[in-house]
Coordinates of C-alpha atoms and ligand atoms in Angstrom, one line a residue:
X16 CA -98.6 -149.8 34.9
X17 CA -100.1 -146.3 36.2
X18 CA -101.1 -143.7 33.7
X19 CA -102.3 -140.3 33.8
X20 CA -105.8 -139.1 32.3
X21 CA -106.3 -135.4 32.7
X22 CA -109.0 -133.1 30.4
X23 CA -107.7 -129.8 29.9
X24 CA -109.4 -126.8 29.5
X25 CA -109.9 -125.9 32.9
X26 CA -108.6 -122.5 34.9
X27 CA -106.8 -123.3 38.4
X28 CA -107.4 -121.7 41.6
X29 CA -106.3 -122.4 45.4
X30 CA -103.3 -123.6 47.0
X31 CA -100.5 -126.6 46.9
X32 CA -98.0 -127.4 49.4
X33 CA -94.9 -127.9 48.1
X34 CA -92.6 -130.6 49.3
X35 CA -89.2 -131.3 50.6
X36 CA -86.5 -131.1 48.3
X37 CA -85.5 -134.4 46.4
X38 CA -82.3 -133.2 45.7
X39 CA -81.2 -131.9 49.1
X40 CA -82.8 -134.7 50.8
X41 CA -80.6 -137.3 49.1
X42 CA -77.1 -135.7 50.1
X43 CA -78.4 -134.7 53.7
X44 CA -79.3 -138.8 54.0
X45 CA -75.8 -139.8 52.1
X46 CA -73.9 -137.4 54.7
X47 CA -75.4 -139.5 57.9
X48 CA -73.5 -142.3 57.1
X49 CA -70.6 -140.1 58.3
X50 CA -72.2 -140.2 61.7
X51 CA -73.2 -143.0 64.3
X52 CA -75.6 -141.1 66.2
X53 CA -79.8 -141.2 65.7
X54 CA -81.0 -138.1 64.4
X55 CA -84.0 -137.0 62.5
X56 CA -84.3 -135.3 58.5
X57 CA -88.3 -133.4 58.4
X58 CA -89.9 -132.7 55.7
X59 CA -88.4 -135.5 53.5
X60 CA -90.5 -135.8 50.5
X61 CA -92.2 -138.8 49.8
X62 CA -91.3 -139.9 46.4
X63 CA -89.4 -143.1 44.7
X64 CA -86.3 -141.7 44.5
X65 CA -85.9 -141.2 48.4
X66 CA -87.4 -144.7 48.7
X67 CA -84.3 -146.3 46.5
X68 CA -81.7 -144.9 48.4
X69 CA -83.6 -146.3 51.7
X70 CA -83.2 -149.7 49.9
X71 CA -79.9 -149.0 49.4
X72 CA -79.4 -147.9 53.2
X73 CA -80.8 -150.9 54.2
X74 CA -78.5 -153.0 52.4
X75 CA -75.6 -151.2 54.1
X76 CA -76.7 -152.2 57.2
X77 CA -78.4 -148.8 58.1
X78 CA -81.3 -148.5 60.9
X79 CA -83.9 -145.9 60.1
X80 CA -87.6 -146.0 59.8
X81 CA -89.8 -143.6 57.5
X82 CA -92.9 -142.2 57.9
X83 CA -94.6 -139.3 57.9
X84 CA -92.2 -137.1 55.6
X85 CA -89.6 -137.8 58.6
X86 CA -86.7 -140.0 58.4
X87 CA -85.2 -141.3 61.8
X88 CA -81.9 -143.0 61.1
X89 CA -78.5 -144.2 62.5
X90 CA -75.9 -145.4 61.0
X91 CA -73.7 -146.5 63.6
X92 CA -74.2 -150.5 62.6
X93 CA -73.1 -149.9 58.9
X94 CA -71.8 -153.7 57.5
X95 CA -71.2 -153.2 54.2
X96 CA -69.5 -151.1 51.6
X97 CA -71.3 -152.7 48.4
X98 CA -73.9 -150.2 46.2
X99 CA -74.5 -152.7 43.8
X100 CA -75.7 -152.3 40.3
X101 CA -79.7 -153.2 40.0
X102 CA -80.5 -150.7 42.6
X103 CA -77.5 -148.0 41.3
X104 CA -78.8 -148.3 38.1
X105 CA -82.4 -147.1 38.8
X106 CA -81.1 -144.2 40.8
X107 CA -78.2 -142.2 39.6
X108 CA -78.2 -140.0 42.5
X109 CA -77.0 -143.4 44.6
X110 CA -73.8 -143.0 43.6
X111 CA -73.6 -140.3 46.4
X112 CA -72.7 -142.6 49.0
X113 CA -69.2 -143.4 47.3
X114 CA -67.6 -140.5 49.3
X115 CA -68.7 -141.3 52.7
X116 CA -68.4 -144.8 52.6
X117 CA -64.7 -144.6 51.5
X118 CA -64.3 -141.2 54.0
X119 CA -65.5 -143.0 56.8
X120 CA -64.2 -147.3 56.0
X121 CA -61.4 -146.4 53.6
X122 CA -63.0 -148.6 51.2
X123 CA -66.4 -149.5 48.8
X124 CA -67.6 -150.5 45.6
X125 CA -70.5 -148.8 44.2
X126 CA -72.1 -149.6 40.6
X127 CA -70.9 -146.9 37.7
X128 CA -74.5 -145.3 37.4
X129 CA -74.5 -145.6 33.8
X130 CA -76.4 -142.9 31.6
X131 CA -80.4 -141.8 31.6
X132 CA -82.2 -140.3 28.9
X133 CA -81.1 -137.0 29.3
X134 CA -77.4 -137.9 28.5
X135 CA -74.3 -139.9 29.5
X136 CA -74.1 -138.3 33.0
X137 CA -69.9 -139.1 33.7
X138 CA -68.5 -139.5 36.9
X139 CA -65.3 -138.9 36.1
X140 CA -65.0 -135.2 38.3
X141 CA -65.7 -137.4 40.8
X142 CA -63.0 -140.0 41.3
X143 CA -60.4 -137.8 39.9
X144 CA -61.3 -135.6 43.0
X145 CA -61.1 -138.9 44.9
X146 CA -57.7 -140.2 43.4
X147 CA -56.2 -136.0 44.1
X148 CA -57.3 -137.3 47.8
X149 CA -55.3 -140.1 47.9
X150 CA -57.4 -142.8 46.9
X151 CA -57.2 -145.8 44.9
X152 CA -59.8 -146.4 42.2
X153 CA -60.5 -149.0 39.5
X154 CA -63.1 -149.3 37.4
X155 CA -63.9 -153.4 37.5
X156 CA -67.1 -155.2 35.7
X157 CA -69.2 -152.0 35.8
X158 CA -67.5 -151.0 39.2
X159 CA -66.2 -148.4 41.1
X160 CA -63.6 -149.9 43.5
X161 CA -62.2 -146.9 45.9
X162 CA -59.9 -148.1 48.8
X163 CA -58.1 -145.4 51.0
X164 CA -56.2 -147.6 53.6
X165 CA -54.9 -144.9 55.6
X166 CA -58.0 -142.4 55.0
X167 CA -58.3 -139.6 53.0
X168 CA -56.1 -136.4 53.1
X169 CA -57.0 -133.1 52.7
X170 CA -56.2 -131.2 48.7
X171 CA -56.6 -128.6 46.7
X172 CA -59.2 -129.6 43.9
X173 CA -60.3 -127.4 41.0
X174 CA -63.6 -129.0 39.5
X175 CA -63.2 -128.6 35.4
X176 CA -67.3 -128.8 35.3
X177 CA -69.8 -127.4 37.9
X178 CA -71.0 -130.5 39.1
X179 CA -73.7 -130.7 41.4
X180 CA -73.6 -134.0 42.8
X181 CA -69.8 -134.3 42.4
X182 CA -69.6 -131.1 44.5
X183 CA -71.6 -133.0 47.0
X184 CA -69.7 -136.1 46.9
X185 CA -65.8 -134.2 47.5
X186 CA -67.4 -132.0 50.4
X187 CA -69.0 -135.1 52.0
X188 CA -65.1 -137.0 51.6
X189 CA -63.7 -133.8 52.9
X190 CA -65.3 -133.7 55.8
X191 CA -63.7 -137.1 57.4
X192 CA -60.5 -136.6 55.3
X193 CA -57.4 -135.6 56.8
X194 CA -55.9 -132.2 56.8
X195 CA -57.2 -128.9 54.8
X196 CA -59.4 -129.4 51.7
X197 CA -59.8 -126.4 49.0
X198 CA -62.6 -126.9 46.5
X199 CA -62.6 -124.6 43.9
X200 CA -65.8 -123.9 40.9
X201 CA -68.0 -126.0 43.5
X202 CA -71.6 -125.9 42.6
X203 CA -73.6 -123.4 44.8
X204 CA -77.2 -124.7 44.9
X205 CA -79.1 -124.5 47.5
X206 CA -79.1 -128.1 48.2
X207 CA -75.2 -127.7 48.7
X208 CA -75.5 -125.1 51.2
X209 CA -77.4 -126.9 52.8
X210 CA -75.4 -129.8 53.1
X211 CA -72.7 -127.4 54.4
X212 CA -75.2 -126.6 56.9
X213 CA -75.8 -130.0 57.7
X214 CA -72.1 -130.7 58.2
X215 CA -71.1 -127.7 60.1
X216 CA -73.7 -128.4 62.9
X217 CA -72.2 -132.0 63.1
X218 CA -68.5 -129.8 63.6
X219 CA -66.6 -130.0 60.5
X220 CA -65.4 -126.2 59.8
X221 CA -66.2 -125.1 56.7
X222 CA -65.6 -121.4 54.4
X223 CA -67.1 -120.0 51.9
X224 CA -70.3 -121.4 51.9
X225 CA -72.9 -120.7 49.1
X226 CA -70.4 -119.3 47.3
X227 CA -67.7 -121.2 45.0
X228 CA -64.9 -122.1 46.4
X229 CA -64.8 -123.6 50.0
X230 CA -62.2 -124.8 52.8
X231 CA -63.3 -127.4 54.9
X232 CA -61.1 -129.0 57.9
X233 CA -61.3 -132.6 57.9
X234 CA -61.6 -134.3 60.8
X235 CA -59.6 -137.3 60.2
X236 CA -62.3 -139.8 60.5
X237 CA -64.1 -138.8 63.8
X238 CA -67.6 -140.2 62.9
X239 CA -69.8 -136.5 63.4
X240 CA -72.4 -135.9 65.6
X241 CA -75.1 -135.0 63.7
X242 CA -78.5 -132.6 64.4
X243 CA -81.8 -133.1 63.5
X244 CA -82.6 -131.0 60.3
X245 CA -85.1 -129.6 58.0
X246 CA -84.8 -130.3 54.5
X247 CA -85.4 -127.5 52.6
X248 CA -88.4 -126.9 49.8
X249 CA -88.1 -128.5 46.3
X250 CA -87.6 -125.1 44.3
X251 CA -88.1 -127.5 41.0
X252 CA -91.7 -128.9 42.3
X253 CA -92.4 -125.1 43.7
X254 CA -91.1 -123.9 40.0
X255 CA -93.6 -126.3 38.2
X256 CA -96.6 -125.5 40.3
X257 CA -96.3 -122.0 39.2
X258 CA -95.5 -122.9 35.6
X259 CA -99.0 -125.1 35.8
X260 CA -100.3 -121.4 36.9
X261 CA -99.2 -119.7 34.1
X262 CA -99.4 -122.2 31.8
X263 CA -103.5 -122.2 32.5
X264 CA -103.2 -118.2 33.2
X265 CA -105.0 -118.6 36.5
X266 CA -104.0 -117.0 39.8
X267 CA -103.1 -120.1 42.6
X268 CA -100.6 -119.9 45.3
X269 CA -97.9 -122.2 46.6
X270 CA -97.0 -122.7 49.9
X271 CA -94.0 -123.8 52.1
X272 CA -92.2 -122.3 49.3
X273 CA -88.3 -120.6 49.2
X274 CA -89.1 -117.4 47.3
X275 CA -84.8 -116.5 47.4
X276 CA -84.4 -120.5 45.7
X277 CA -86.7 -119.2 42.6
X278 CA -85.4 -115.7 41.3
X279 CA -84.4 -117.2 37.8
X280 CA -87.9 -119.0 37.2
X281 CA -90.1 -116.4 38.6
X282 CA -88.2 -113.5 36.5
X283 CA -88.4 -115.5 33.3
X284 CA -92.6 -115.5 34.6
X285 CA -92.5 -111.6 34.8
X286 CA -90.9 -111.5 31.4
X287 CA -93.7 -113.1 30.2
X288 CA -96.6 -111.3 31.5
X289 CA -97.1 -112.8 35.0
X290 CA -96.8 -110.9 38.0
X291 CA -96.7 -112.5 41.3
X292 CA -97.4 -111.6 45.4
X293 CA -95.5 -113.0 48.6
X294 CA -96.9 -113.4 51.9
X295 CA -94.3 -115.7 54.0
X296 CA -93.5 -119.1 52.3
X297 CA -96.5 -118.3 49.8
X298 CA -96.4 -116.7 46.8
X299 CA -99.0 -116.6 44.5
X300 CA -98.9 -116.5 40.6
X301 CA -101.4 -114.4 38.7
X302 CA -102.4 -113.9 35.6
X303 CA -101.0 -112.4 31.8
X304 CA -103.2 -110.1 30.3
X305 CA -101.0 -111.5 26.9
X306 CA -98.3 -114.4 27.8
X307 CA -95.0 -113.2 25.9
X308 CA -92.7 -115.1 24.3
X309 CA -88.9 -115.8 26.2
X310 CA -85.6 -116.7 25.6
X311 CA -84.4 -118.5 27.8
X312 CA -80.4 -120.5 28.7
X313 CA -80.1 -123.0 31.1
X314 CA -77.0 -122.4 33.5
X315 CA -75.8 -123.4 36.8
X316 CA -77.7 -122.0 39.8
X317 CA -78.5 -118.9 40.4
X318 CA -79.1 -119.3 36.3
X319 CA -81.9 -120.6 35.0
X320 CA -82.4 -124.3 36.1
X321 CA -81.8 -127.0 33.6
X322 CA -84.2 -128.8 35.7
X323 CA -87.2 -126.5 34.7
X324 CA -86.4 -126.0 30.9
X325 CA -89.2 -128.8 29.7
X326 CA -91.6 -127.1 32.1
X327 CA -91.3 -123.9 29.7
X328 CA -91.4 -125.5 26.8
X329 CA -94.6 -126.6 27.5
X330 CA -95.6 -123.1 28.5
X331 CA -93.6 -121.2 25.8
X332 CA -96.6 -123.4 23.2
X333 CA -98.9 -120.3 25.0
X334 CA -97.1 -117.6 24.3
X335 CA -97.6 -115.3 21.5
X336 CA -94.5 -115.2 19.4
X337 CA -91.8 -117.1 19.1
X338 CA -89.7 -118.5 22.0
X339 CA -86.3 -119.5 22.3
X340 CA -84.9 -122.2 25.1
X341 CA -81.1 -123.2 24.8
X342 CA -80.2 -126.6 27.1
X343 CA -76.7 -125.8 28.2
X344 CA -75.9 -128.8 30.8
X345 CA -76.9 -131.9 29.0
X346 CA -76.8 -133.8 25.7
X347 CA -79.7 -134.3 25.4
X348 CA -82.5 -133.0 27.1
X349 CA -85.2 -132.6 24.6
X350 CA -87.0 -135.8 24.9
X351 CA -90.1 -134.1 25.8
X352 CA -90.0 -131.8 22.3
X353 CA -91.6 -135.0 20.2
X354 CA -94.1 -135.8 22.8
X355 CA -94.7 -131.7 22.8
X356 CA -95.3 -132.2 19.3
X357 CA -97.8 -135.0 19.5
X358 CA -99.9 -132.4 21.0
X359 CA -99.7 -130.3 18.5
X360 CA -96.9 -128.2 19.8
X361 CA -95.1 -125.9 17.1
X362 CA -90.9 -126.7 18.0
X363 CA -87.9 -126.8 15.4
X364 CA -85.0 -127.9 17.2
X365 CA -81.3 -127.0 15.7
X366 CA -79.0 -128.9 18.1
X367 CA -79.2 -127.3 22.0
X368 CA -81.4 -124.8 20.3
X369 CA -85.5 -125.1 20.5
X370 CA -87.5 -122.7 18.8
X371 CA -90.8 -122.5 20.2
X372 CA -93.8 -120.7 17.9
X373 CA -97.1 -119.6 20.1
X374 CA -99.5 -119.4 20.5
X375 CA -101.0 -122.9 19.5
X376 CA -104.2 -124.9 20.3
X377 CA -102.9 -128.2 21.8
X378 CA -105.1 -131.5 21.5
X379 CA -105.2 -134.3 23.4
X380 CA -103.2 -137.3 22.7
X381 CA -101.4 -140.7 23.8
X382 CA -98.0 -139.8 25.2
X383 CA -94.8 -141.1 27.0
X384 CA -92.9 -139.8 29.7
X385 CA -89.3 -140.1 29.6
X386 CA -87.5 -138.9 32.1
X387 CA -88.4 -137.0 35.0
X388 CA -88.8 -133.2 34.2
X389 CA -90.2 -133.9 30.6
X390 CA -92.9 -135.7 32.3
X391 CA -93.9 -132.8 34.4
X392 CA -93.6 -130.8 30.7
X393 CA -96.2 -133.0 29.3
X394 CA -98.4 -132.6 32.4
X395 CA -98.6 -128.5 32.1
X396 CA -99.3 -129.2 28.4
X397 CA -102.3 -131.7 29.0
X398 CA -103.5 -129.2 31.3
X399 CA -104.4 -126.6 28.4
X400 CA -105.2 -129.3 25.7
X401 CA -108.5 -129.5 24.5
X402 CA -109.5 -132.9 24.8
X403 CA -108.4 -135.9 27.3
X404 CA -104.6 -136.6 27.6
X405 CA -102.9 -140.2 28.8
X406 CA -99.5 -139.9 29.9
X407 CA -98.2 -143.1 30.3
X408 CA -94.8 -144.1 32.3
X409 CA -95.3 -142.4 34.8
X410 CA -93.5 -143.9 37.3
X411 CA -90.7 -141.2 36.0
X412 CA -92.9 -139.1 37.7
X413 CA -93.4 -140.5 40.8
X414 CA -89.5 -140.6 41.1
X415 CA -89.3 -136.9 42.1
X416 CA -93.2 -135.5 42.4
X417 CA -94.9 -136.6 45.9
X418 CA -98.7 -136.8 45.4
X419 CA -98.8 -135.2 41.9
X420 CA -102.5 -136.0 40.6
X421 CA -103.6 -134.8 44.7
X422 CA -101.7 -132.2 44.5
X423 CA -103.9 -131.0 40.9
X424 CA -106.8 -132.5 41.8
X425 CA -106.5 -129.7 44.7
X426 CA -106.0 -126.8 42.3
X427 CA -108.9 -128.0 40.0
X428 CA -107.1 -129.7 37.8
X429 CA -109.1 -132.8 36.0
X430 CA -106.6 -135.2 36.4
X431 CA -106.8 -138.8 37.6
X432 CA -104.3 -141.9 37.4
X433 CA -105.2 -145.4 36.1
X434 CA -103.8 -148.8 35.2
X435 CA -103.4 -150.1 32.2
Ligands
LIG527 C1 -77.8 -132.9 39.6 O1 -77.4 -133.9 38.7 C2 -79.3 -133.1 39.8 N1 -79.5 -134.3 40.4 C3 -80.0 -133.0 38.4 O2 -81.4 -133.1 38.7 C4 -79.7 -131.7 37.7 O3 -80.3 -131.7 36.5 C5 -78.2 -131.5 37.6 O4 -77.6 -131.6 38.9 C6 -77.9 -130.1 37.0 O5 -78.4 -129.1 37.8 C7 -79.4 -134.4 41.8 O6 -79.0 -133.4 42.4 C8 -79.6 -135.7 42.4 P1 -74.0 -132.5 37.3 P2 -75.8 -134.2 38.6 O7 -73.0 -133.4 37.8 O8 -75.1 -133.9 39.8 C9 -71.2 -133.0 33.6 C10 -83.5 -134.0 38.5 O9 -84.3 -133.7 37.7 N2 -70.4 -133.9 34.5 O10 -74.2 -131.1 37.9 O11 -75.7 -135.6 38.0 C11 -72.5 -133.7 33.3 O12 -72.4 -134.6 32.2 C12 -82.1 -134.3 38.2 O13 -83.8 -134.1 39.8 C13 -69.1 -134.4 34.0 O14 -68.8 -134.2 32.9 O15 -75.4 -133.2 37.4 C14 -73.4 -132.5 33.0 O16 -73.2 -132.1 31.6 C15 -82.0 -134.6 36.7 N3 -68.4 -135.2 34.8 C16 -72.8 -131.4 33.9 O17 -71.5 -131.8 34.3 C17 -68.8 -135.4 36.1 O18 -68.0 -136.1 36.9 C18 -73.7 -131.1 35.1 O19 -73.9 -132.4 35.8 C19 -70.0 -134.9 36.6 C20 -70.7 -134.1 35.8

């Protein structure tokens, strides 16, 4: 199994692309199965998470080939309805083909996805959306069996949660339902709207996009006609690039970046000391003259990104005072905090609350990854400990960073990756 070695210590410098967006890339490649024509997705990012849904694809019957960061695919030979459990299981995010394939063959069974380590991630928004839509669902060994003989039909659905995916999963139904669909509290990150996007080129009518409530006219099981597209950049991977700037309190730039997808991040970075410059897609990070502490609550987008709360904890262990990070989505997403601490990292932890105390030294150790966006937090931190740092499981990594060590190696960083 692959492991990361990096020696910290070392100031950054230079440039980094950054990639296509996992996140939005997943829903643009459930939302083709809507479709029978061949079109094209750019800019896909390479990582393990894009190839597990392909796997998926393929067992549906899909024909697509993959290379290059582009995805060609068509999805007019689709001969099965099945996302079954081993492959479900290792990627949560699969269970976004349930509202497709039941919107387009008014029937599938796709694996429950089960938990992770960041908490018991429910479903439940989802098929009660469904069922408000006139489907059937039954939960049977592990499964979710939706039938919708006579299609979907258009409703009115108030989400109780934001739910990103779940958003995602209603729009995609929507789209091929019946009638008029109202979605109210729908989740408005970029990776939404740009699904919308996606589905309004391929001529389903849709309001209110980007903000939280939307109408979208079904079209009654037409299969779409679908143009190429551009997936947009991985605000998440651009969001940890800078926080392995500031973290190291060097000046580097990123590239092929979406300055309007980071305004949360980069103004919790100016609260701290960092100021930052723009030039097109690149904006580059530079330097504290003292890194201050922050407070910092995760919300739904625009708010402050769940998704990059590890990634300042890990820097907050810099700052001088004490810090304060509340996790506001999930159970329990402070996995990272006792790997933090094997570094040496000063964090009391009272419920959703983390105190952070900075700034402290941080030493090199032996530590896990365990999920995906702690392991990036245990990067930054390896970067500014002293001595040599293995981060092991790092195929949590891999599921939703393309080219990581490259990517460092690039900017200076002393990083390599081994097997054990
Ligand atoms: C998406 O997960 C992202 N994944 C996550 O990114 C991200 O952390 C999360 O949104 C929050 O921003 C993808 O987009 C593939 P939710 P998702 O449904 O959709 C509760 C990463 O690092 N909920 O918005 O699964 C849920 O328990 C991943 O790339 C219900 O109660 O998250 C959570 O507390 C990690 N019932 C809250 O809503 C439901 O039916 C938000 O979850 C659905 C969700």
């Amino acid at each position: 199994m692959d492991y990361l070695r990096i020696k910290g210590g070392k100031k950054l410098g230079g440039s980094v692309a950054i990639s296509g967006a996992k996140n939005a890339a997943l829903p643009l490649m459930a939302a083709t199965l809507l479709g029978k024509n061949r079109l094209s997705l750019h800019n896909m990012p390479d990582v393990a998470d894009i190839q597990t849904l392909l796997k998926l694809f393929t067992k549906l019957g899909s024909d697509y080939e993959f290379s290059d960061n582009t995805l060609r695919i068509k999805n007019d030979a689709i001969d099965s309805t099945v996302a079954n459990y081993d492959i479900v299981r290792t990627m949560r995010a699969s269970i976004l083909v349930l509202g497709p394939l039941l919107a387009r063959f008014g029937h599938c069974e796709v694996s429950l996805p089960g938990g992770c380590a960041i908490g018991q991630r429910p479903i439940d928004l989802h098929l009660s959306a469904l069922e408000k839509m006139g489907a059937h669902i039954d939960i049977r060994q592990g499964y979710v069996v939706a039938t919708a003989e006579n299609g979907l039909q258009g409703a009115r659905i108030v989400f109780d949660k934001v739910t990103v995916t779940g958003s995602e999963n209603i729009i995609m139904a929507a789209a091929l339902a019946k009638g008029t669909t109202h979605l109210v509290n729908v989740a408005k990150e970029p990776e939404v709207v740009q699904l919308c996007r996606f589905l309004e080129a391929a001529g389903v009518r849709i309001e209110g996009i980007g903000s939280d409530e939307l109408t979208i006219e079904g079209r009654d099981r037409q299969a779409l006609e679908f143009a190429d597209i551009t997936v947009i950049p991985d605000r998440i991977e651009a969001g940890t690039y800078l926080c392995a700037g500031a973290i190291t309190n060097s000046e580097l730039s990123i590239t092929k970046a979406a300055k309007e997808h980071l305004e949360a991040v980069i103004d919790k970075l100016e609260k701290m000391g960092f100021y930052f410059t723009y030039n097109d897609d690149t904006i580059t990070i530079h330097p504290a003259k003292r890194i201050e502490p922050v407070e910092i609550t995760t919300s739904e987008y625009p708010g402050f990104p769940t998704d990059m709360q590890a990634q300042f904890m890990a820097l907050a262990t810099q700052a001088e005072g004490t810090s304060t990070i509340e996790e506001k989505l999930f159970e329990n997403r402070f996995m990272h905090v006792s790997e933090l601490l094997r570094l040496g990292a000063d964090i009391a932890l009272n419920g959703h609350l983390a105190t952070i105390k900075g700034k402290t030294e941080l030493c090199g150790a032996d530590v896990m990854a365990t999920d995906l966006r702690a392991s990036s937090a245990l990067v930054l931190a390896a970067l500014v400990s002293g001595a040599k740092t293995d981060i092991h499981r790092i195929y949590h990594l891999d599921r939703g960073y393309e080219s990581l060590e490259k990517k460092l190696q690039a900017l200076g960083a002393d990083i390599e990756r081994l097997s054990e």
